[in-house]
């Protein structure tokens, strides 16, 4: 399967614990995004990488959250001192920008997500 | 200005009918509008996408209609099937920014057999 993969698919943790999620993007994709999705809502942007550089972080990404993409391939998202409000689906997406004629086009492909439940 | 407003929140359609979901945006810098389909417990999957230089795009049973002046776009699902029952999200992004997607709040579609 050459799609975006995420691990683990589910995580249950107690409040105050640290958790780390992994995302493996489609191999040739240079951009990698993290989104958070709560029940009944659309995904919300958290952060994104171009190759190994983290270029933007949402205000949703508090100082308890950190993301890395050390070699421009897989990425990790760590949440420290988890809170019940962190319970959500964490989605990873990857993309490769291409030009169609003069126009730049980019489509993001999403992984299956990691569902986090903080007790 | 970064919001994408989506309606309706839920939709029930008979098998064979047409499902219509609408989205509206404010930011005129948006220039790429994808639609995603999401089944419970799964990640969103791209259905179809459009750029503002065309007013309509069709792929199989799925059509996007785009009204640039009104800053609105909609997804039409023709001959809706029970297998189309899922949550649908519109999104918008700008190639002049980070390309991050701004998603609508979703429409839960149920197609009755």
PDB file of N, CA, C and O in Angstrom, chain A residues 35-106:
ATOM      1  N   UNK A  35      -3.446  17.585  11.072  1.00  0.00           N
ATOM      2  CA  UNK A  35      -4.741  18.181  11.375  1.00  0.00           C
ATOM      3  C   UNK A  35      -5.331  17.479  12.598  1.00  0.00           C
ATOM      4  O   UNK A  35      -5.003  16.334  12.887  1.00  0.00           O
ATOM      5  N   UNK A  36      -6.223  18.163  13.266  1.00  0.00           N
ATOM      6  CA  UNK A  36      -6.977  17.571  14.369  1.00  0.00           C
ATOM      7  C   UNK A  36      -8.464  17.655  14.039  1.00  0.00           C
ATOM      8  O   UNK A  36      -8.941  18.696  13.551  1.00  0.00           O
ATOM      9  N   UNK A  37      -9.164  16.566  14.298  1.00  0.00           N
ATOM     10  CA  UNK A  37     -10.594  16.519  14.009  1.00  0.00           C
ATOM     11  C   UNK A  37     -11.345  16.046  15.243  1.00  0.00           C
ATOM     12  O   UNK A  37     -11.098  14.940  15.740  1.00  0.00           O
ATOM     13  N   UNK A  38     -12.236  16.878  15.729  1.00  0.00           N
ATOM     14  CA  UNK A  38     -13.089  16.484  16.843  1.00  0.00           C
ATOM     15  C   UNK A  38     -14.436  16.031  16.293  1.00  0.00           C
ATOM     16  O   UNK A  38     -14.787  16.316  15.138  1.00  0.00           O
ATOM     17  N   UNK A  39     -15.186  15.332  17.125  1.00  0.00           N
ATOM     18  CA  UNK A  39     -16.428  14.704  16.682  1.00  0.00           C
ATOM     19  C   UNK A  39     -17.394  15.711  16.083  1.00  0.00           C
ATOM     20  O   UNK A  39     -17.679  16.751  16.673  1.00  0.00           O
ATOM     21  N   UNK A  40     -17.842  15.426  14.863  1.00  0.00           N
ATOM     22  CA  UNK A  40     -18.825  16.281  14.224  1.00  0.00           C
ATOM     23  C   UNK A  40     -18.267  17.543  13.602  1.00  0.00           C
ATOM     24  O   UNK A  40     -19.030  18.414  13.167  1.00  0.00           O
ATOM     25  N   UNK A  41     -16.957  17.639  13.542  1.00  0.00           N
ATOM     26  CA  UNK A  41     -16.325  18.829  12.975  1.00  0.00           C
ATOM     27  C   UNK A  41     -15.397  18.459  11.821  1.00  0.00           C
ATOM     28  O   UNK A  41     -14.994  17.302  11.670  1.00  0.00           O
ATOM     29  N   UNK A  42     -15.050  19.450  11.023  1.00  0.00           N
ATOM     30  CA  UNK A  42     -14.058  19.235   9.981  1.00  0.00           C
ATOM     31  C   UNK A  42     -12.652  19.267  10.564  1.00  0.00           C
ATOM     32  O   UNK A  42     -12.438  19.793  11.651  1.00  0.00           O
ATOM     33  N   UNK A  43     -11.703  18.707   9.846  1.00  0.00           N
ATOM     34  CA  UNK A  43     -10.314  18.766  10.315  1.00  0.00           C
ATOM     35  C   UNK A  43      -9.829  20.204  10.450  1.00  0.00           C
ATOM     36  O   UNK A  43     -10.181  21.065   9.642  1.00  0.00           O
ATOM     37  N   UNK A  44      -9.021  20.443  11.486  1.00  0.00           N
ATOM     38  CA  UNK A  44      -8.436  21.763  11.702  1.00  0.00           C
ATOM     39  C   UNK A  44      -6.924  21.658  11.585  1.00  0.00           C
ATOM     40  O   UNK A  44      -6.298  20.778  12.173  1.00  0.00           O
ATOM     41  N   UNK A  45      -6.345  22.583  10.856  1.00  0.00           N
ATOM     42  CA  UNK A  45      -4.910  22.590  10.604  1.00  0.00           C
ATOM     43  C   UNK A  45      -4.131  22.794  11.896  1.00  0.00           C
ATOM     44  O   UNK A  45      -4.462  23.647  12.709  1.00  0.00           O
ATOM     45  N   UNK A  46      -3.079  21.990  12.064  1.00  0.00           N
ATOM     46  CA  UNK A  46      -2.181  22.151  13.216  1.00  0.00           C
ATOM     47  C   UNK A  46      -0.820  22.681  12.788  1.00  0.00           C
ATOM     48  O   UNK A  46      -0.323  23.669  13.328  1.00  0.00           O
ATOM     49  N   UNK A  47      -0.185  21.984  11.832  1.00  0.00           N
ATOM     50  CA  UNK A  47       1.149  22.379  11.427  1.00  0.00           C
ATOM     51  C   UNK A  47       1.485  21.710  10.103  1.00  0.00           C
ATOM     52  O   UNK A  47       0.813  20.776   9.685  1.00  0.00           O
ATOM     53  N   UNK A  48       2.535  22.233   9.439  1.00  0.00           N
ATOM     54  CA  UNK A  48       2.955  21.570   8.226  1.00  0.00           C
ATOM     55  C   UNK A  48       4.458  21.685   8.005  1.00  0.00           C
ATOM     56  O   UNK A  48       5.117  22.594   8.523  1.00  0.00           O
ATOM     57  N   UNK A  49       4.982  20.729   7.284  1.00  0.00           N
ATOM     58  CA  UNK A  49       6.398  20.650   6.958  1.00  0.00           C
ATOM     59  C   UNK A  49       6.573  20.646   5.444  1.00  0.00           C
ATOM     60  O   UNK A  49       5.801  20.024   4.719  1.00  0.00           O
ATOM     61  N   UNK A  50       7.604  21.337   5.024  1.00  0.00           N
ATOM     62  CA  UNK A  50       8.088  21.152   3.666  1.00  0.00           C
ATOM     63  C   UNK A  50       9.471  20.527   3.805  1.00  0.00           C
ATOM     64  O   UNK A  50      10.378  21.152   4.345  1.00  0.00           O
ATOM     65  N   UNK A  51       9.578  19.309   3.321  1.00  0.00           N
ATOM     66  CA  UNK A  51      10.757  18.490   3.619  1.00  0.00           C
ATOM     67  C   UNK A  51      10.921  18.424   5.143  1.00  0.00           C
ATOM     68  O   UNK A  51       9.981  18.066   5.824  1.00  0.00           O
ATOM     69  N   UNK A  52      12.074  18.792   5.694  1.00  0.00           N
ATOM     70  CA  UNK A  52      12.239  18.681   7.150  1.00  0.00           C
ATOM     71  C   UNK A  52      11.917  19.978   7.882  1.00  0.00           C
ATOM     72  O   UNK A  52      11.922  20.019   9.112  1.00  0.00           O
ATOM     73  N   UNK A  53      11.623  21.032   7.156  1.00  0.00           N
ATOM     74  CA  UNK A  53      11.377  22.333   7.787  1.00  0.00           C
ATOM     75  C   UNK A  53       9.911  22.495   8.179  1.00  0.00           C
ATOM     76  O   UNK A  53       9.015  22.323   7.354  1.00  0.00           O
ATOM     77  N   UNK A  54       9.692  22.854   9.443  1.00  0.00           N
ATOM     78  CA  UNK A  54       8.341  23.139   9.922  1.00  0.00           C
ATOM     79  C   UNK A  54       8.054  24.602   9.617  1.00  0.00           C
ATOM     80  O   UNK A  54       8.661  25.498  10.213  1.00  0.00           O
ATOM     81  N   UNK A  55       7.131  24.854   8.714  1.00  0.00           N
ATOM     82  CA  UNK A  55       6.954  26.206   8.190  1.00  0.00           C
ATOM     83  C   UNK A  55       5.792  26.973   8.796  1.00  0.00           C
ATOM     84  O   UNK A  55       5.745  28.188   8.662  1.00  0.00           O
ATOM     85  N   UNK A  56       4.849  26.300   9.387  1.00  0.00           N
ATOM     86  CA  UNK A  56       3.743  27.013  10.010  1.00  0.00           C
ATOM     87  C   UNK A  56       3.155  26.178  11.126  1.00  0.00           C
ATOM     88  O   UNK A  56       3.056  24.956  11.019  1.00  0.00           O
ATOM     89  N   UNK A  57       2.777  26.848  12.193  1.00  0.00           N
ATOM     90  CA  UNK A  57       2.100  26.211  13.313  1.00  0.00           C
ATOM     91  C   UNK A  57       0.848  27.004  13.637  1.00  0.00           C
ATOM     92  O   UNK A  57       0.893  28.230  13.749  1.00  0.00           O
ATOM     93  N   UNK A  58      -0.249  26.301  13.809  1.00  0.00           N
ATOM     94  CA  UNK A  58      -1.504  26.942  14.179  1.00  0.00           C
ATOM     95  C   UNK A  58      -1.453  27.363  15.644  1.00  0.00           C
ATOM     96  O   UNK A  58      -0.725  26.777  16.459  1.00  0.00           O
ATOM     97  N   UNK A  59      -2.295  28.334  15.981  1.00  0.00           N
ATOM     98  CA  UNK A  59      -2.414  28.725  17.389  1.00  0.00           C
ATOM     99  C   UNK A  59      -3.035  27.597  18.208  1.00  0.00           C
ATOM    100  O   UNK A  59      -2.959  27.598  19.429  1.00  0.00           O
ATOM    101  N   UNK A  60      -3.633  26.608  17.518  1.00  0.00           N
ATOM    102  CA  UNK A  60      -4.176  25.432  18.214  1.00  0.00           C
ATOM    103  C   UNK A  60      -3.056  24.585  18.801  1.00  0.00           C
ATOM    104  O   UNK A  60      -3.269  23.788  19.718  1.00  0.00           O
ATOM    105  N   UNK A  61      -1.858  24.739  18.260  1.00  0.00           N
ATOM    106  CA  UNK A  61      -0.729  23.914  18.680  1.00  0.00           C
ATOM    107  C   UNK A  61      -0.063  24.577  19.884  1.00  0.00           C
ATOM    108  O   UNK A  61       0.844  25.402  19.740  1.00  0.00           O
ATOM    109  N   UNK A  62      -0.555  24.200  21.077  1.00  0.00           N
ATOM    110  CA  UNK A  62      -0.008  24.806  22.288  1.00  0.00           C
ATOM    111  C   UNK A  62       1.415  24.302  22.515  1.00  0.00           C
ATOM    112  O   UNK A  62       1.911  23.421  21.797  1.00  0.00           O
ATOM    113  N   UNK A  63       2.052  24.850  23.545  1.00  0.00           N
ATOM    114  CA  UNK A  63       3.438  24.458  23.811  1.00  0.00           C
ATOM    115  C   UNK A  63       3.551  23.019  24.302  1.00  0.00           C
ATOM    116  O   UNK A  63       4.652  22.496  24.451  1.00  0.00           O
ATOM    117  N   UNK A  64       2.437  22.364  24.550  1.00  0.00           N
ATOM    118  CA  UNK A  64       2.486  20.944  24.924  1.00  0.00           C
ATOM    119  C   UNK A  64       2.625  20.056  23.679  1.00  0.00           C
ATOM    120  O   UNK A  64       2.888  18.872  23.789  1.00  0.00           O
ATOM    121  N   UNK A  65       2.415  20.642  22.522  1.00  0.00           N
ATOM    122  CA  UNK A  65       2.486  19.888  21.273  1.00  0.00           C
ATOM    123  C   UNK A  65       3.821  20.171  20.577  1.00  0.00           C
ATOM    124  O   UNK A  65       4.256  21.321  20.497  1.00  0.00           O
ATOM    125  N   UNK A  66       4.424  19.124  20.047  1.00  0.00           N
ATOM    126  CA  UNK A  66       5.607  19.327  19.226  1.00  0.00           C
ATOM    127  C   UNK A  66       5.595  18.327  18.081  1.00  0.00           C
ATOM    128  O   UNK A  66       5.170  17.186  18.245  1.00  0.00           O
ATOM    129  N   UNK A  67       6.017  18.782  16.934  1.00  0.00           N
ATOM    130  CA  UNK A  67       6.053  17.926  15.762  1.00  0.00           C
ATOM    131  C   UNK A  67       7.437  17.999  15.138  1.00  0.00           C
ATOM    132  O   UNK A  67       8.095  19.037  15.179  1.00  0.00           O
ATOM    133  N   UNK A  68       7.847  16.869  14.573  1.00  0.00           N
ATOM    134  CA  UNK A  68       9.145  16.807  13.916  1.00  0.00           C
ATOM    135  C   UNK A  68       9.039  16.020  12.626  1.00  0.00           C
ATOM    136  O   UNK A  68       8.178  15.149  12.481  1.00  0.00           O
ATOM    137  N   UNK A  69       9.950  16.312  11.747  1.00  0.00           N
ATOM    138  CA  UNK A  69      10.091  15.521  10.522  1.00  0.00           C
ATOM    139  C   UNK A  69      11.586  15.497  10.216  1.00  0.00           C
ATOM    140  O   UNK A  69      12.057  16.177   9.316  1.00  0.00           O
ATOM    141  N   UNK A  70      12.320  14.724  10.982  1.00  0.00           N
ATOM    142  CA  UNK A  70      13.780  14.851  11.026  1.00  0.00           C
ATOM    143  C   UNK A  70      14.510  14.660   9.704  1.00  0.00           C
ATOM    144  O   UNK A  70      15.490  15.315   9.437  1.00  0.00           O
ATOM    145  N   UNK A  71      14.086  13.783   8.867  1.00  0.00           N
ATOM    146  CA  UNK A  71      14.811  13.546   7.624  1.00  0.00           C
ATOM    147  C   UNK A  71      13.944  13.831   6.410  1.00  0.00           C
ATOM    148  O   UNK A  71      14.240  13.386   5.310  1.00  0.00           O
ATOM    149  N   UNK A  72      12.897  14.575   6.646  1.00  0.00           N
ATOM    150  CA  UNK A  72      12.018  14.893   5.527  1.00  0.00           C
ATOM    151  C   UNK A  72      11.187  13.732   5.052  1.00  0.00           C
ATOM    152  O   UNK A  72      10.618  13.794   3.966  1.00  0.00           O
ATOM    153  N   UNK A  73      11.117  12.667   5.866  1.00  0.00           N
ATOM    154  CA  UNK A  73      10.298  11.527   5.466  1.00  0.00           C
ATOM    155  C   UNK A  73       9.139  11.383   6.448  1.00  0.00           C
ATOM    156  O   UNK A  73       8.170  12.131   6.345  1.00  0.00           O
ATOM    157  N   UNK A  74       9.237  10.486   7.441  1.00  0.00           N
ATOM    158  CA  UNK A  74       8.151  10.334   8.397  1.00  0.00           C
ATOM    159  C   UNK A  74       8.130  11.523   9.362  1.00  0.00           C
ATOM    160  O   UNK A  74       9.094  12.291   9.480  1.00  0.00           O
ATOM    161  N   UNK A  75       7.008  11.656  10.051  1.00  0.00           N
ATOM    162  CA  UNK A  75       6.863  12.735  11.026  1.00  0.00           C
ATOM    163  C   UNK A  75       6.293  12.167  12.321  1.00  0.00           C
ATOM    164  O   UNK A  75       5.599  11.149  12.311  1.00  0.00           O
ATOM    165  N   UNK A  76       6.603  12.819  13.422  1.00  0.00           N
ATOM    166  CA  UNK A  76       6.010  12.476  14.706  1.00  0.00           C
ATOM    167  C   UNK A  76       5.334  13.697  15.298  1.00  0.00           C
ATOM    168  O   UNK A  76       5.776  14.834  15.101  1.00  0.00           O
ATOM    169  N   UNK A  77       4.243  13.442  15.996  1.00  0.00           N
ATOM    170  CA  UNK A  77       3.527  14.477  16.732  1.00  0.00           C
ATOM    171  C   UNK A  77       3.463  14.014  18.179  1.00  0.00           C
ATOM    172  O   UNK A  77       2.940  12.936  18.467  1.00  0.00           O
ATOM    173  N   UNK A  78       4.029  14.806  19.068  1.00  0.00           N
ATOM    174  CA  UNK A  78       4.031  14.460  20.482  1.00  0.00           C
ATOM    175  C   UNK A  78       3.149  15.429  21.248  1.00  0.00           C
ATOM    176  O   UNK A  78       3.190  16.645  21.007  1.00  0.00           O
ATOM    177  N   UNK A  79       2.371  14.893  22.147  1.00  0.00           N
ATOM    178  CA  UNK A  79       1.579  15.705  23.062  1.00  0.00           C
ATOM    179  C   UNK A  79       2.062  15.394  24.477  1.00  0.00           C
ATOM    180  O   UNK A  79       2.027  14.238  24.915  1.00  0.00           O
ATOM    181  N   UNK A  80       2.519  16.414  25.168  1.00  0.00           N
ATOM    182  CA  UNK A  80       2.971  16.238  26.544  1.00  0.00           C
ATOM    183  C   UNK A  80       1.854  16.623  27.509  1.00  0.00           C
ATOM    184  O   UNK A  80       1.025  17.482  27.198  1.00  0.00           O
ATOM    185  N   UNK A  81       1.857  15.954  28.646  1.00  0.00           N
ATOM    186  CA  UNK A  81       0.893  16.266  29.718  1.00  0.00           C
ATOM    187  C   UNK A  81      -0.519  16.350  29.142  1.00  0.00           C
ATOM    188  O   UNK A  81      -1.203  17.372  29.225  1.00  0.00           O
ATOM    189  N   UNK A  82      -0.963  15.260  28.558  1.00  0.00           N
ATOM    190  CA  UNK A  82      -2.249  15.264  27.870  1.00  0.00           C
ATOM    191  C   UNK A  82      -3.390  15.716  28.778  1.00  0.00           C
ATOM    192  O   UNK A  82      -3.393  15.476  29.992  1.00  0.00           O
ATOM    193  N   UNK A  83      -4.355  16.365  28.141  1.00  0.00           N
ATOM    194  CA  UNK A  83      -5.567  16.825  28.820  1.00  0.00           C
ATOM    195  C   UNK A  83      -6.768  16.186  28.124  1.00  0.00           C
ATOM    196  O   UNK A  83      -6.686  15.769  26.965  1.00  0.00           O
ATOM    197  N   UNK A  84      -7.891  16.146  28.831  1.00  0.00           N
ATOM    198  CA  UNK A  84      -9.079  15.529  28.236  1.00  0.00           C
ATOM    199  C   UNK A  84      -9.497  16.247  26.957  1.00  0.00           C
ATOM    200  O   UNK A  84     -10.009  15.633  26.026  1.00  0.00           O
ATOM    201  N   UNK A  85      -9.247  17.516  26.878  1.00  0.00           N
ATOM    202  CA  UNK A  85      -9.567  18.287  25.680  1.00  0.00           C
ATOM    203  C   UNK A  85      -8.728  17.922  24.472  1.00  0.00           C
ATOM    204  O   UNK A  85      -9.023  18.357  23.354  1.00  0.00           O
ATOM    205  N   UNK A  86      -7.675  17.132  24.675  1.00  0.00           N
ATOM    206  CA  UNK A  86      -6.848  16.684  23.554  1.00  0.00           C
ATOM    207  C   UNK A  86      -7.477  15.501  22.833  1.00  0.00           C
ATOM    208  O   UNK A  86      -7.013  15.104  21.758  1.00  0.00           O
ATOM    209  N   UNK A  87      -8.514  14.918  23.410  1.00  0.00           N
ATOM    210  CA  UNK A  87      -9.176  13.768  22.788  1.00  0.00           C
ATOM    211  C   UNK A  87      -9.727  14.182  21.433  1.00  0.00           C
ATOM    212  O   UNK A  87     -10.528  15.123  21.328  1.00  0.00           O
ATOM    213  N   UNK A  88      -9.283  13.486  20.397  1.00  0.00           N
ATOM    214  CA  UNK A  88      -9.647  13.844  19.023  1.00  0.00           C
ATOM    215  C   UNK A  88      -9.040  12.811  18.087  1.00  0.00           C
ATOM    216  O   UNK A  88      -8.292  11.924  18.510  1.00  0.00           O
ATOM    217  N   UNK A  89      -9.355  12.966  16.802  1.00  0.00           N
ATOM    218  CA  UNK A  89      -8.679  12.205  15.758  1.00  0.00           C
ATOM    219  C   UNK A  89      -7.569  13.090  15.220  1.00  0.00           C
ATOM    220  O   UNK A  89      -7.810  14.246  14.862  1.00  0.00           O
ATOM    221  N   UNK A  90      -6.355  12.559  15.173  1.00  0.00           N
ATOM    222  CA  UNK A  90      -5.228  13.306  14.637  1.00  0.00           C
ATOM    223  C   UNK A  90      -4.914  12.741  13.253  1.00  0.00           C
ATOM    224  O   UNK A  90      -4.589  11.572  13.094  1.00  0.00           O
ATOM    225  N   UNK A  91      -5.041  13.614  12.278  1.00  0.00           N
ATOM    226  CA  UNK A  91      -4.888  13.221  10.883  1.00  0.00           C
ATOM    227  C   UNK A  91      -3.593  13.763  10.303  1.00  0.00           C
ATOM    228  O   UNK A  91      -3.210  14.901  10.572  1.00  0.00           O
ATOM    229  N   UNK A  92      -2.974  12.951   9.492  1.00  0.00           N
ATOM    230  CA  UNK A  92      -1.781  13.356   8.763  1.00  0.00           C
ATOM    231  C   UNK A  92      -2.126  13.346   7.279  1.00  0.00           C
ATOM    232  O   UNK A  92      -2.884  12.494   6.812  1.00  0.00           O
ATOM    233  N   UNK A  93      -1.593  14.290   6.548  1.00  0.00           N
ATOM    234  CA  UNK A  93      -1.786  14.331   5.102  1.00  0.00           C
ATOM    235  C   UNK A  93      -0.455  14.662   4.445  1.00  0.00           C
ATOM    236  O   UNK A  93       0.390  15.342   5.032  1.00  0.00           O
ATOM    237  N   UNK A  94      -0.276  14.179   3.235  1.00  0.00           N
ATOM    238  CA  UNK A  94       0.935  14.547   2.491  1.00  0.00           C
ATOM    239  C   UNK A  94       0.555  14.995   1.092  1.00  0.00           C
ATOM    240  O   UNK A  94      -0.538  14.688   0.594  1.00  0.00           O
ATOM    241  N   UNK A  95       1.457  15.733   0.489  1.00  0.00           N
ATOM    242  CA  UNK A  95       1.163  16.267  -0.832  1.00  0.00           C
ATOM    243  C   UNK A  95       2.443  16.513  -1.608  1.00  0.00           C
ATOM    244  O   UNK A  95       3.542  16.624  -1.044  1.00  0.00           O
ATOM    245  N   UNK A  96       2.260  16.582  -2.905  1.00  0.00           N
ATOM    246  CA  UNK A  96       3.355  16.948  -3.791  1.00  0.00           C
ATOM    247  C   UNK A  96       2.799  17.959  -4.767  1.00  0.00           C
ATOM    248  O   UNK A  96       1.883  17.666  -5.535  1.00  0.00           O
ATOM    249  N   UNK A  97       3.313  19.160  -4.721  1.00  0.00           N
ATOM    250  CA  UNK A  97       2.837  20.186  -5.625  1.00  0.00           C
ATOM    251  C   UNK A  97       3.309  19.921  -7.033  1.00  0.00           C
ATOM    252  O   UNK A  97       4.460  19.517  -7.246  1.00  0.00           O
ATOM    253  N   UNK A  98       2.414  20.105  -7.979  1.00  0.00           N
ATOM    254  CA  UNK A  98       2.775  19.929  -9.384  1.00  0.00           C
ATOM    255  C   UNK A  98       2.250  21.097 -10.186  1.00  0.00           C
ATOM    256  O   UNK A  98       1.307  21.774  -9.772  1.00  0.00           O
ATOM    257  N   UNK A  99       2.866  21.318 -11.326  1.00  0.00           N
ATOM    258  CA  UNK A  99       2.382  22.347 -12.229  1.00  0.00           C
ATOM    259  C   UNK A  99       1.579  21.704 -13.352  1.00  0.00           C
ATOM    260  O   UNK A  99       2.021  20.739 -13.961  1.00  0.00           O
ATOM    261  N   UNK A 100       0.387  22.252 -13.545  1.00  0.00           N
ATOM    262  CA  UNK A 100      -0.417  21.859 -14.709  1.00  0.00           C
ATOM    263  C   UNK A 100      -0.446  23.080 -15.620  1.00  0.00           C
ATOM    264  O   UNK A 100      -1.206  24.022 -15.375  1.00  0.00           O
ATOM    265  N   UNK A 101       0.409  23.077 -16.615  1.00  0.00           N
ATOM    266  CA  UNK A 101       0.590  24.274 -17.405  1.00  0.00           C
ATOM    267  C   UNK A 101       1.210  25.325 -16.504  1.00  0.00           C
ATOM    268  O   UNK A 101       2.153  25.054 -15.775  1.00  0.00           O
ATOM    269  N   UNK A 102       0.637  26.531 -16.488  1.00  0.00           N
ATOM    270  CA  UNK A 102       1.214  27.587 -15.654  1.00  0.00           C
ATOM    271  C   UNK A 102       0.731  27.542 -14.207  1.00  0.00           C
ATOM    272  O   UNK A 102       1.155  28.339 -13.386  1.00  0.00           O
ATOM    273  N   UNK A 103      -0.174  26.628 -13.904  1.00  0.00           N
ATOM    274  CA  UNK A 103      -0.822  26.656 -12.602  1.00  0.00           C
ATOM    275  C   UNK A 103      -0.235  25.616 -11.655  1.00  0.00           C
ATOM    276  O   UNK A 103      -0.014  24.476 -12.030  1.00  0.00           O
ATOM    277  N   UNK A 104      -0.006  26.085 -10.446  1.00  0.00           N
ATOM    278  CA  UNK A 104       0.471  25.185  -9.403  1.00  0.00           C
ATOM    279  C   UNK A 104      -0.727  24.496  -8.776  1.00  0.00           C
ATOM    280  O   UNK A 104      -1.747  25.107  -8.516  1.00  0.00           O
ATOM    281  N   UNK A 105      -0.595  23.224  -8.553  1.00  0.00           N
ATOM    282  CA  UNK A 105      -1.708  22.461  -7.998  1.00  0.00           C
ATOM    283  C   UNK A 105      -1.185  21.527  -6.933  1.00  0.00           C
ATOM    284  O   UNK A 105      -0.117  20.937  -7.078  1.00  0.00           O
ATOM    285  N   UNK A 106      -1.928  21.414  -5.870  1.00  0.00           N
ATOM    286  CA  UNK A 106      -1.513  20.526  -4.789  1.00  0.00           C
ATOM    287  C   UNK A 106      -2.735  19.851  -4.212  1.00  0.00           C
ATOM    288  O   UNK A 106      -3.712  20.513  -3.889  1.00  0.00           O
TER     289      UNK A 106
END
